[in-house]
Short mmCIF file of C-alpha atoms in Angstrom, two decimals:
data_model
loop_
_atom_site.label_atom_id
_atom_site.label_comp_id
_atom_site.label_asym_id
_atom_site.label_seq_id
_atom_site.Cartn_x
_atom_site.Cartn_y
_atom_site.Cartn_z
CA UNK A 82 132.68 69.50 108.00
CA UNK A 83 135.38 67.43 108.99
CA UNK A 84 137.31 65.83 112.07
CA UNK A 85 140.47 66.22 113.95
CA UNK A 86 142.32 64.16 116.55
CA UNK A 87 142.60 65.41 119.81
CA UNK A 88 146.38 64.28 121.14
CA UNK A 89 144.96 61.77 123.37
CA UNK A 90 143.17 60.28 120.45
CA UNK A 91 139.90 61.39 120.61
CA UNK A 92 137.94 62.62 117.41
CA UNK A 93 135.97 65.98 117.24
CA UNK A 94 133.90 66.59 114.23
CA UNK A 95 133.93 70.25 113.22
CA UNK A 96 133.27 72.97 110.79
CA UNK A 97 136.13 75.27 109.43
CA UNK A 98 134.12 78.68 109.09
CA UNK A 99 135.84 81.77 107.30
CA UNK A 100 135.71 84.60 109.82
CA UNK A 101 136.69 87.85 108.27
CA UNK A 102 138.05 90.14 108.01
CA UNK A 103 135.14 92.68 108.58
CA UNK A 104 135.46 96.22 108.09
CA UNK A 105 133.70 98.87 109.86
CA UNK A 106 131.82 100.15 107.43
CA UNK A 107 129.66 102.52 109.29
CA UNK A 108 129.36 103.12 113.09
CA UNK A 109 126.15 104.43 114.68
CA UNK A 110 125.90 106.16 117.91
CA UNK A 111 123.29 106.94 120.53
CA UNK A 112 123.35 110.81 119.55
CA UNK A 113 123.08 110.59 116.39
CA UNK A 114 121.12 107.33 115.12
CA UNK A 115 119.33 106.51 118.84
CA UNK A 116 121.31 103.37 119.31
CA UNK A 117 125.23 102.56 119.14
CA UNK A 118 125.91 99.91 116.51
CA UNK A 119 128.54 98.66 114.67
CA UNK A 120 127.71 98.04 110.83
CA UNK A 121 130.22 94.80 109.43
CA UNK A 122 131.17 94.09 105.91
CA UNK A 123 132.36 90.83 104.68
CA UNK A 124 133.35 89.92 101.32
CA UNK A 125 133.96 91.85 98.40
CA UNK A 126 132.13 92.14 95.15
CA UNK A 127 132.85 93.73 91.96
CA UNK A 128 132.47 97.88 91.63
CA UNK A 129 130.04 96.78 88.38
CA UNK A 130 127.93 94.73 90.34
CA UNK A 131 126.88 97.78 92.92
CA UNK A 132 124.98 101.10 93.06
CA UNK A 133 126.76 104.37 93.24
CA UNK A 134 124.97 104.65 96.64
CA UNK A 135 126.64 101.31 97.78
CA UNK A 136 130.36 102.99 96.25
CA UNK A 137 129.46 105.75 97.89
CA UNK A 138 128.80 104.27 101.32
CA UNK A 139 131.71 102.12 101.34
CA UNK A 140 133.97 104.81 100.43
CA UNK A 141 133.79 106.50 103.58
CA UNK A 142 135.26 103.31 105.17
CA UNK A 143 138.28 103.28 102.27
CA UNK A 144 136.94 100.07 101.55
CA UNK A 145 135.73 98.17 98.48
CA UNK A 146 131.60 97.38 98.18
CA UNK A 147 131.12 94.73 100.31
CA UNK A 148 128.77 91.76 99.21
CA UNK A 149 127.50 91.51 102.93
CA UNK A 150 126.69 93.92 105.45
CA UNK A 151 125.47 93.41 109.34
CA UNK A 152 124.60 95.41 112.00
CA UNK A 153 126.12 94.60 115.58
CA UNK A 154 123.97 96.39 118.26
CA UNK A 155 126.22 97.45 121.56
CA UNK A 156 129.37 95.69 119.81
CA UNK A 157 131.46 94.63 122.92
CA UNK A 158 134.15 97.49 121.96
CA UNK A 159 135.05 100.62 120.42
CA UNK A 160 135.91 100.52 117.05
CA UNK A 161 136.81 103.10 114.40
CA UNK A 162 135.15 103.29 110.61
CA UNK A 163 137.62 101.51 108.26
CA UNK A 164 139.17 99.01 110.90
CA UNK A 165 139.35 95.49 110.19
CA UNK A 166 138.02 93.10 112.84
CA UNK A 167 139.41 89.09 112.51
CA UNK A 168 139.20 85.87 114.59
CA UNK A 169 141.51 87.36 117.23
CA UNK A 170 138.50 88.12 119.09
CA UNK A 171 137.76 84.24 119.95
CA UNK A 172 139.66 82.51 121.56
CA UNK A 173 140.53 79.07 121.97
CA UNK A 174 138.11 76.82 124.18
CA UNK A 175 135.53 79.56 123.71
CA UNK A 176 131.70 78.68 123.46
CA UNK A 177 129.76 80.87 120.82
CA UNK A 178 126.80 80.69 118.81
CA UNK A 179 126.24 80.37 115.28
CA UNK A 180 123.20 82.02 113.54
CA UNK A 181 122.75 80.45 109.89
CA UNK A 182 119.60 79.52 107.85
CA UNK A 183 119.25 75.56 106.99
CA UNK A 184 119.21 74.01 103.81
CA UNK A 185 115.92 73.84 102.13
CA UNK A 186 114.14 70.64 102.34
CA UNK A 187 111.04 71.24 99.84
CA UNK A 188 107.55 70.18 100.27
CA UNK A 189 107.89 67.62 102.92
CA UNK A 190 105.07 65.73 105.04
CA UNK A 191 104.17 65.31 108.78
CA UNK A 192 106.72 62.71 109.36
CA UNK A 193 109.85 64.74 108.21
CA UNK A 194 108.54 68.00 109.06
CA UNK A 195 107.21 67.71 112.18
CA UNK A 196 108.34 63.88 113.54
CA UNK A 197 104.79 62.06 113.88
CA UNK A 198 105.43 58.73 113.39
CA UNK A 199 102.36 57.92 110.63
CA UNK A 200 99.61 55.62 111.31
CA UNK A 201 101.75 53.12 113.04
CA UNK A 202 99.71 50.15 111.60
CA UNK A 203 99.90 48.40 108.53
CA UNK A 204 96.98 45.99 108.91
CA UNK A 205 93.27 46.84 110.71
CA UNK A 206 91.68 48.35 107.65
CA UNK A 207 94.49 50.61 106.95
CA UNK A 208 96.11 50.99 103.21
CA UNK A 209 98.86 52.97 102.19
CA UNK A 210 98.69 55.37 105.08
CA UNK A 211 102.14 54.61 106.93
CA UNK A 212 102.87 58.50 106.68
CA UNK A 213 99.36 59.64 106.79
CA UNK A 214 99.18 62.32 109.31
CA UNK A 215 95.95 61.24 111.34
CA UNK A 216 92.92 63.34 112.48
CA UNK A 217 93.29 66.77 112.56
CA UNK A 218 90.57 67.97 115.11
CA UNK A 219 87.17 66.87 115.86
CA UNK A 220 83.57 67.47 113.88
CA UNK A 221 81.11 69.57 115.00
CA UNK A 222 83.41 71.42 117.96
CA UNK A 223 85.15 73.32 117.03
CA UNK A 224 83.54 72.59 113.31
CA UNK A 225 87.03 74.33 112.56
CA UNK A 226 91.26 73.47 112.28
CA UNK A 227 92.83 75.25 115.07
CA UNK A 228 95.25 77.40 114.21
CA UNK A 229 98.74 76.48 113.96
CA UNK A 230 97.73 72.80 113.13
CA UNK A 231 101.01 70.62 112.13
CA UNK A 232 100.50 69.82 108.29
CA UNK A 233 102.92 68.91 105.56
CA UNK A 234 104.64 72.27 103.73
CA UNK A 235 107.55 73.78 103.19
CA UNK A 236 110.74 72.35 105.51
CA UNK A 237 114.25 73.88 105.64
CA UNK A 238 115.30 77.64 104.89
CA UNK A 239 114.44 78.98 108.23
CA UNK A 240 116.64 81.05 110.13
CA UNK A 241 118.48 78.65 113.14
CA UNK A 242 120.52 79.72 116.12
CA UNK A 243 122.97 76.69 117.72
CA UNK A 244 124.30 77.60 121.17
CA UNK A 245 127.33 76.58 123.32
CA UNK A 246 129.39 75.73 119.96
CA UNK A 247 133.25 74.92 121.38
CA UNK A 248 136.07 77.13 119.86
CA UNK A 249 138.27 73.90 118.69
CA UNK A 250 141.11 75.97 116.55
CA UNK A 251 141.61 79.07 115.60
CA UNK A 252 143.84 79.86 112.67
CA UNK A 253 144.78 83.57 112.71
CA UNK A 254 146.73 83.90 109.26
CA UNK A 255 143.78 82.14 107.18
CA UNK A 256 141.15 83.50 109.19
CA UNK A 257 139.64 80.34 110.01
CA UNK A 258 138.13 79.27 112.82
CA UNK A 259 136.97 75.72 113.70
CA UNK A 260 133.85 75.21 115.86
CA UNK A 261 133.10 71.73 117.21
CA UNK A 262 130.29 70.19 115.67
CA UNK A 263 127.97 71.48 112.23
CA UNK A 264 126.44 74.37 111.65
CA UNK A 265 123.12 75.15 109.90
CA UNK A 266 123.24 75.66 106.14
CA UNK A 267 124.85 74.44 103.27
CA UNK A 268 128.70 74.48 102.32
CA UNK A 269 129.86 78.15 101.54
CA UNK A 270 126.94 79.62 103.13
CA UNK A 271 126.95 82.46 105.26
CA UNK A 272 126.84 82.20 108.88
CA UNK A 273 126.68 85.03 112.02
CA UNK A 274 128.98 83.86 114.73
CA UNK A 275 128.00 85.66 118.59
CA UNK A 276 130.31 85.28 122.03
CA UNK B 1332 139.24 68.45 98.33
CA UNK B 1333 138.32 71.41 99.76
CA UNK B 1334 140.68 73.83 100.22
CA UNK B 1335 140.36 75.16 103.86
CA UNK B 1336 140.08 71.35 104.89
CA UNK B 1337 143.13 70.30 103.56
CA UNK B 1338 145.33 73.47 105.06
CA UNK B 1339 143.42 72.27 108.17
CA UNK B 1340 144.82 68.76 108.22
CA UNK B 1341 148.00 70.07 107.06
CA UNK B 1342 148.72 72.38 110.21
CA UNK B 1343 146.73 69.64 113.07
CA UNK B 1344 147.19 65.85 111.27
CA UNK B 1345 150.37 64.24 111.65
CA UNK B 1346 151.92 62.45 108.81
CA UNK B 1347 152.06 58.94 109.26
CA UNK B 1348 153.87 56.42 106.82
CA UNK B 1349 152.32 52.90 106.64
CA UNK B 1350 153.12 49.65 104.19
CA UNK B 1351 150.95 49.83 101.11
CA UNK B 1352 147.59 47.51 101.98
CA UNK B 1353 144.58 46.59 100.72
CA UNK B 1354 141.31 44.58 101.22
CA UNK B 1355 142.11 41.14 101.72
CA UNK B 1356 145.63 41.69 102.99
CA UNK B 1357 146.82 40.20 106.53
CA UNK B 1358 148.19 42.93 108.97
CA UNK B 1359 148.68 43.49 112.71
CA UNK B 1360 147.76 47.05 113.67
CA UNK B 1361 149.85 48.04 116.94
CA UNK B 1362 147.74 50.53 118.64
CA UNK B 1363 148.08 52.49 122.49
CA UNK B 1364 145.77 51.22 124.96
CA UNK B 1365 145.34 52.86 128.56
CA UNK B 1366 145.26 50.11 131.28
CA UNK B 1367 145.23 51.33 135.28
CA UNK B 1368 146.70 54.67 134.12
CA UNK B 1369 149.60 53.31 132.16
CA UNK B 1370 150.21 53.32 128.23
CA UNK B 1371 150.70 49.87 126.27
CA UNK B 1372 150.59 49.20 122.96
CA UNK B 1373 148.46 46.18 121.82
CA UNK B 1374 148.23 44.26 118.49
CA UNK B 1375 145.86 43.33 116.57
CA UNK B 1376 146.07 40.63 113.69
CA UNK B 1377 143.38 40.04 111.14
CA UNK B 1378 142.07 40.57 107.38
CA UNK B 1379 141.29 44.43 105.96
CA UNK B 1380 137.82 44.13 105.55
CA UNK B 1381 137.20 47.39 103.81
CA UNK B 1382 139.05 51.05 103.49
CA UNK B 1383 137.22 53.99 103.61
CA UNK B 1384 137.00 57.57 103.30
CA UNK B 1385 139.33 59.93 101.70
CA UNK B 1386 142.14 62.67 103.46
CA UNK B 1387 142.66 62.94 107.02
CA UNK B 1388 139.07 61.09 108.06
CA UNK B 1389 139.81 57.91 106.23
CA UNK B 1390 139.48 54.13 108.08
CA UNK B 1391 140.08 50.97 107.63
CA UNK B 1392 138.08 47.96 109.07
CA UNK B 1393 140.19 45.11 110.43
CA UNK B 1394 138.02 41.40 110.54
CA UNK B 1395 139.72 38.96 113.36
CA UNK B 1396 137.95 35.34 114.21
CA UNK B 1397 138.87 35.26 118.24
CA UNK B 1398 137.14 32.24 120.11
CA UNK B 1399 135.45 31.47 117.36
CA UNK B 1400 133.65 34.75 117.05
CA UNK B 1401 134.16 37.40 114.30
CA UNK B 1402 135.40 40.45 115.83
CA UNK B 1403 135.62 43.56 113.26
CA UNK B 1404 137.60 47.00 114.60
CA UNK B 1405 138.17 50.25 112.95
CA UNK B 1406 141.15 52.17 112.74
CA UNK B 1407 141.22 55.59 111.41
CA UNK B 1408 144.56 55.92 109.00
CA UNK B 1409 145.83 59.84 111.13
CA UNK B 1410 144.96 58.46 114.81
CA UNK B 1411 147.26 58.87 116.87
CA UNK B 1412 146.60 55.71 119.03
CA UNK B 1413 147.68 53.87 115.84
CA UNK B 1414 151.30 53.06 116.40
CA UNK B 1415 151.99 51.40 113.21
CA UNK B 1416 150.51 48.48 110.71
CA UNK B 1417 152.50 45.69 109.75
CA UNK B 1418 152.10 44.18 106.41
CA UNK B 1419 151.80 40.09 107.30
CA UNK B 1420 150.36 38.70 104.22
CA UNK B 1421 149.43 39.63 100.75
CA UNK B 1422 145.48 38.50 99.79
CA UNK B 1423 144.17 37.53 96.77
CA UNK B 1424 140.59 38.94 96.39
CA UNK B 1425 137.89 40.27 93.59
CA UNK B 1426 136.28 42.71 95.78
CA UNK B 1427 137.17 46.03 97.52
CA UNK B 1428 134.53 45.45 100.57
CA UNK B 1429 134.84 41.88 101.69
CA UNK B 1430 131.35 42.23 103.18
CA UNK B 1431 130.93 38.48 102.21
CA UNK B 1432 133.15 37.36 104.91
CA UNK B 1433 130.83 38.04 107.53
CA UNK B 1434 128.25 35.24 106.70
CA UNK B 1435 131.33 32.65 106.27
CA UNK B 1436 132.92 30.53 109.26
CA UNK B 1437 135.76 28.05 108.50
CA UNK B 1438 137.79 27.12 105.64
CA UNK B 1439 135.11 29.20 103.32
CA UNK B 1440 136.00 32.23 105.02
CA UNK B 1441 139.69 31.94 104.34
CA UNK B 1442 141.30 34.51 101.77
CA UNK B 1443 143.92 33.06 99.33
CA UNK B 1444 147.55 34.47 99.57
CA UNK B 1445 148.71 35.92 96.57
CA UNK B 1446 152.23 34.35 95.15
CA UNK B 1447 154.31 37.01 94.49
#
């Protein structure tokens, strides 16, 4: 992340994503698959890191394996196998939405996870229980935890979707492309950006 | 620095060129205001309290005493409602963050010029 300056003065914080270029690497139609799709590479990796069947599959695109692949169900236009697609597609002022999975938070309790705010006192019998996440249900109904309960576990590394995201910049040559604001994940991670 | 941030700053910040300053130092900072729809540029005299940040986000904290009252601003380095920074006095301090300043009033909260 970082910020730039608007001419008026004003600062924007915003994320420079890499966006392409994507090859068609495969394209799927209604005849012959059941549903038209357009299948995206990004990025490529080394021949000795990939199957034959990935050298293969790539091939038919003239393209070298790619180290990520995405399908794009009803893509908004007709493409060919083996064209490139870039940020020319956004444009400037543009909202879009950015699909990314967050950075992993560990074994985190009710506070973090799930925002309770602990047992608020620190006096009136209670003892080190300022994060303590309270009763859980009654005793003998439902003599059970409901489902779905809010309990400490696992935070982070789930799949998040942030709509509206302003098209700041785009910078053709590079392939960058500047949304206002952050974006889920860590730096270098890969996000899926939607119109 | 990252590498797509700093061809990003390249392309969008504007250079600026300002006198060599530091914490402690004396400097007016001459920045736009907008007043009933018309542009003026306004000064504003006081110590650098602190400078922060690295690149194109960097800022520097300016500590006045108006009316008797501390009054602290920040100025990012690449805005471009900061006309320019002059360099009034050089200050003789120990510290990069003159934090300290804050809980001083008077003739304890003065900074010693440095003789050139």
């Amino acid at each position: 992340m970082t910020s730039i300056f608007t001419p008026d003065g004003k600062q924007t914080a915003c994320t420079i994503i890499e966006a392409g270029p994507c090859v068609v690497t495969q394209v799927k139609t209604k005849d012959a698959d059941g549903y038209s799709a357009l299948q995206l590479g990004f990025g490529d990796k080394k021949e000795k890191h990939s199957t034959k069947a990935e050298i293969n599959h790539f091939s038919k695109s003239q393209s070298a394996p790619k180290s990520f692949v995405k399908e794009f169900r009803d893509y908004f236009e007709d493409k060919n196998l083996g064209e490139t697609i870039t940020v020319d597609i956004f444009a400037e002022g543009e909202k879009v939405d950015v699909v990314g999975t967050t950075k992993g938070k560990g074994f985190q309790g009710v506070v973090k996870r799930h925002g309770f705010h602990g047992v608020g006192e620190q006096s009136h019998g209670q003892h080190d229980r300022q994060r303590a996440p309270g009763s859980i249900g009654g005793s003998s109904y439902p003599s059970r935890v409901f489902k779905g309960m809010r309990m400490a576990g696992r935070m982070g590394n789930d799949r998040v979707k942030l709509k509206g995201l302003k098209v700041v910049k785009i910078f053709s040559d590079k392939n960058y492309i500047l949304v206002s604001g952050s974006v889920p994940g860590h730096n270098g991670s890969i996000v899926l950006i939607q119109k | 620095m990252n590498a797509a941030v700093q061809f990003v700053h390249e392309q969008l910040t504007a250079k600026k060129v300002y006198p060599k300053f530091k914490s402690g130092d004396n400097v007016t900072v001459n920045y736009k205001i907008v007043e009933g729809g018309k542009e003026r540029i306004q000064g504003f005299r006081g110590d650098v309290v602190k400078i922060q940040g690295t690149g194109a986000t960097a800022t520097f904290t300016v500590r006045k005493i108006s009316d008797g009252i501390g009054v602290e601003r920040v100025f990012p380095f690449f805005s471009p409602n900061v006309e320019s920074v002059v360099l009034n006095k050089v200050g003789k301090v120990r510290r990069a963050k003159l934090y300290y300043l804050r809980e001083r009033s008077g003739k304890s909260a003065r900074i010693k010029e440095k003789r050139m």
